[in-house]
């Protein structure tokens, strides 16, 4: 039996509470592009969440588009967690 090697996917979100209505997808990709997104995030100390189901949903969105309302709760929980990690410091 041959096992299919699934390519890594990555999606980057940006959210500026006083500017944006909702988080936006600012980058997405799979394979080498996903690895580059992750590398850039690590270089800038940006929190990385490994959630294949969320990545699958977010990767269907267009770049520079706000996330849809049905994803608000899960993304808000993620942002709240990141905020608690940074203890109120600005994060990307």
Coordinates of C-alpha atoms in Angstrom, one line a residue:
X1 CA 0.0 0.0 0.0
X2 CA 1.3 3.4 -0.9
X3 CA 0.8 6.2 1.6
X4 CA 0.2 9.6 0.2
X5 CA 2.5 12.3 1.6
X6 CA 0.3 15.2 2.5
X7 CA 1.8 18.6 1.9
X8 CA 2.1 21.0 4.9
X9 CA -0.3 24.0 4.7
X10 CA 0.0 27.3 6.4
X11 CA -2.2 30.4 6.7
X12 CA -1.1 33.7 8.2
X13 CA -3.7 36.1 9.8
X14 CA -3.4 39.7 10.6
X15 CA -5.6 41.6 13.0
X16 CA -5.4 45.2 14.1
X17 CA -8.3 45.7 16.5
X18 CA -8.6 49.5 16.0
X19 CA -8.3 49.2 12.2
X20 CA -9.8 45.9 11.1
X21 CA -13.4 44.7 11.4
X22 CA -12.1 41.1 11.6
X23 CA -8.8 39.2 11.1
X24 CA -7.6 38.9 7.5
X25 CA -5.8 36.2 5.7
X26 CA -2.5 37.8 4.6
X27 CA -0.6 34.7 3.3
X28 CA -1.3 31.1 2.6
X29 CA 0.3 28.2 0.9
X30 CA 1.3 24.6 0.9
X31 CA 4.6 22.8 0.6
X32 CA 7.6 25.1 0.2
X33 CA 5.4 28.2 0.5
X34 CA 3.9 26.9 3.8
X35 CA 7.4 26.3 5.1
X36 CA 8.5 29.8 4.2
X37 CA 5.4 31.3 5.9
X38 CA 6.3 29.3 9.1
X39 CA 9.9 30.3 8.8
X40 CA 9.1 34.0 8.6
X41 CA 6.7 33.7 11.6
X42 CA 9.4 32.1 13.7
X43 CA 11.9 34.7 12.7
X44 CA 9.5 37.4 13.9
X45 CA 8.4 35.5 17.1
X46 CA 4.9 35.2 15.8
X47 CA 2.8 32.6 17.5
X48 CA 2.1 29.4 15.4
X49 CA -1.0 27.3 16.0
X50 CA -0.9 23.8 14.5
X51 CA -4.6 23.1 13.9
X52 CA -5.1 21.2 10.6
X53 CA -8.9 21.7 10.6
X54 CA -8.6 25.5 11.1
X55 CA -5.9 25.7 8.5
X56 CA -8.1 23.8 6.0
X57 CA -10.9 26.2 6.5
X58 CA -8.8 29.3 6.4
X59 CA -6.9 28.1 3.3
X60 CA -10.1 28.3 1.3
X61 CA -10.3 32.0 1.9
X62 CA -8.8 34.6 -0.5
X63 CA -5.8 36.6 0.5
X64 CA -6.6 40.1 2.0
X65 CA -10.1 38.9 2.9
X66 CA -11.6 39.1 6.4
X67 CA -12.5 35.8 7.9
X68 CA -16.2 34.9 7.8
X69 CA -18.4 35.3 10.8
X70 CA -18.7 31.5 11.4
X71 CA -15.0 31.5 12.2
X72 CA -15.0 34.5 14.6
X73 CA -15.3 32.4 17.8
X74 CA -12.5 30.0 17.1
X75 CA -10.2 32.8 15.8
X76 CA -11.1 35.1 18.7
X77 CA -10.2 32.3 21.2
X78 CA -6.9 31.9 19.4
X79 CA -6.2 35.6 19.5
X80 CA -7.1 35.8 23.2
X81 CA -4.7 33.0 23.9
X82 CA -1.9 34.7 21.9
X83 CA -2.7 38.0 23.7
X84 CA -2.4 36.2 27.1
X85 CA 1.0 34.8 26.1
X86 CA 2.3 38.2 25.1
X87 CA 0.9 39.8 28.3
X88 CA -0.6 42.7 26.5
X89 CA 2.4 43.4 24.3
X90 CA 1.7 44.1 20.7
X91 CA 1.7 41.1 18.5
X92 CA 1.6 40.6 14.7

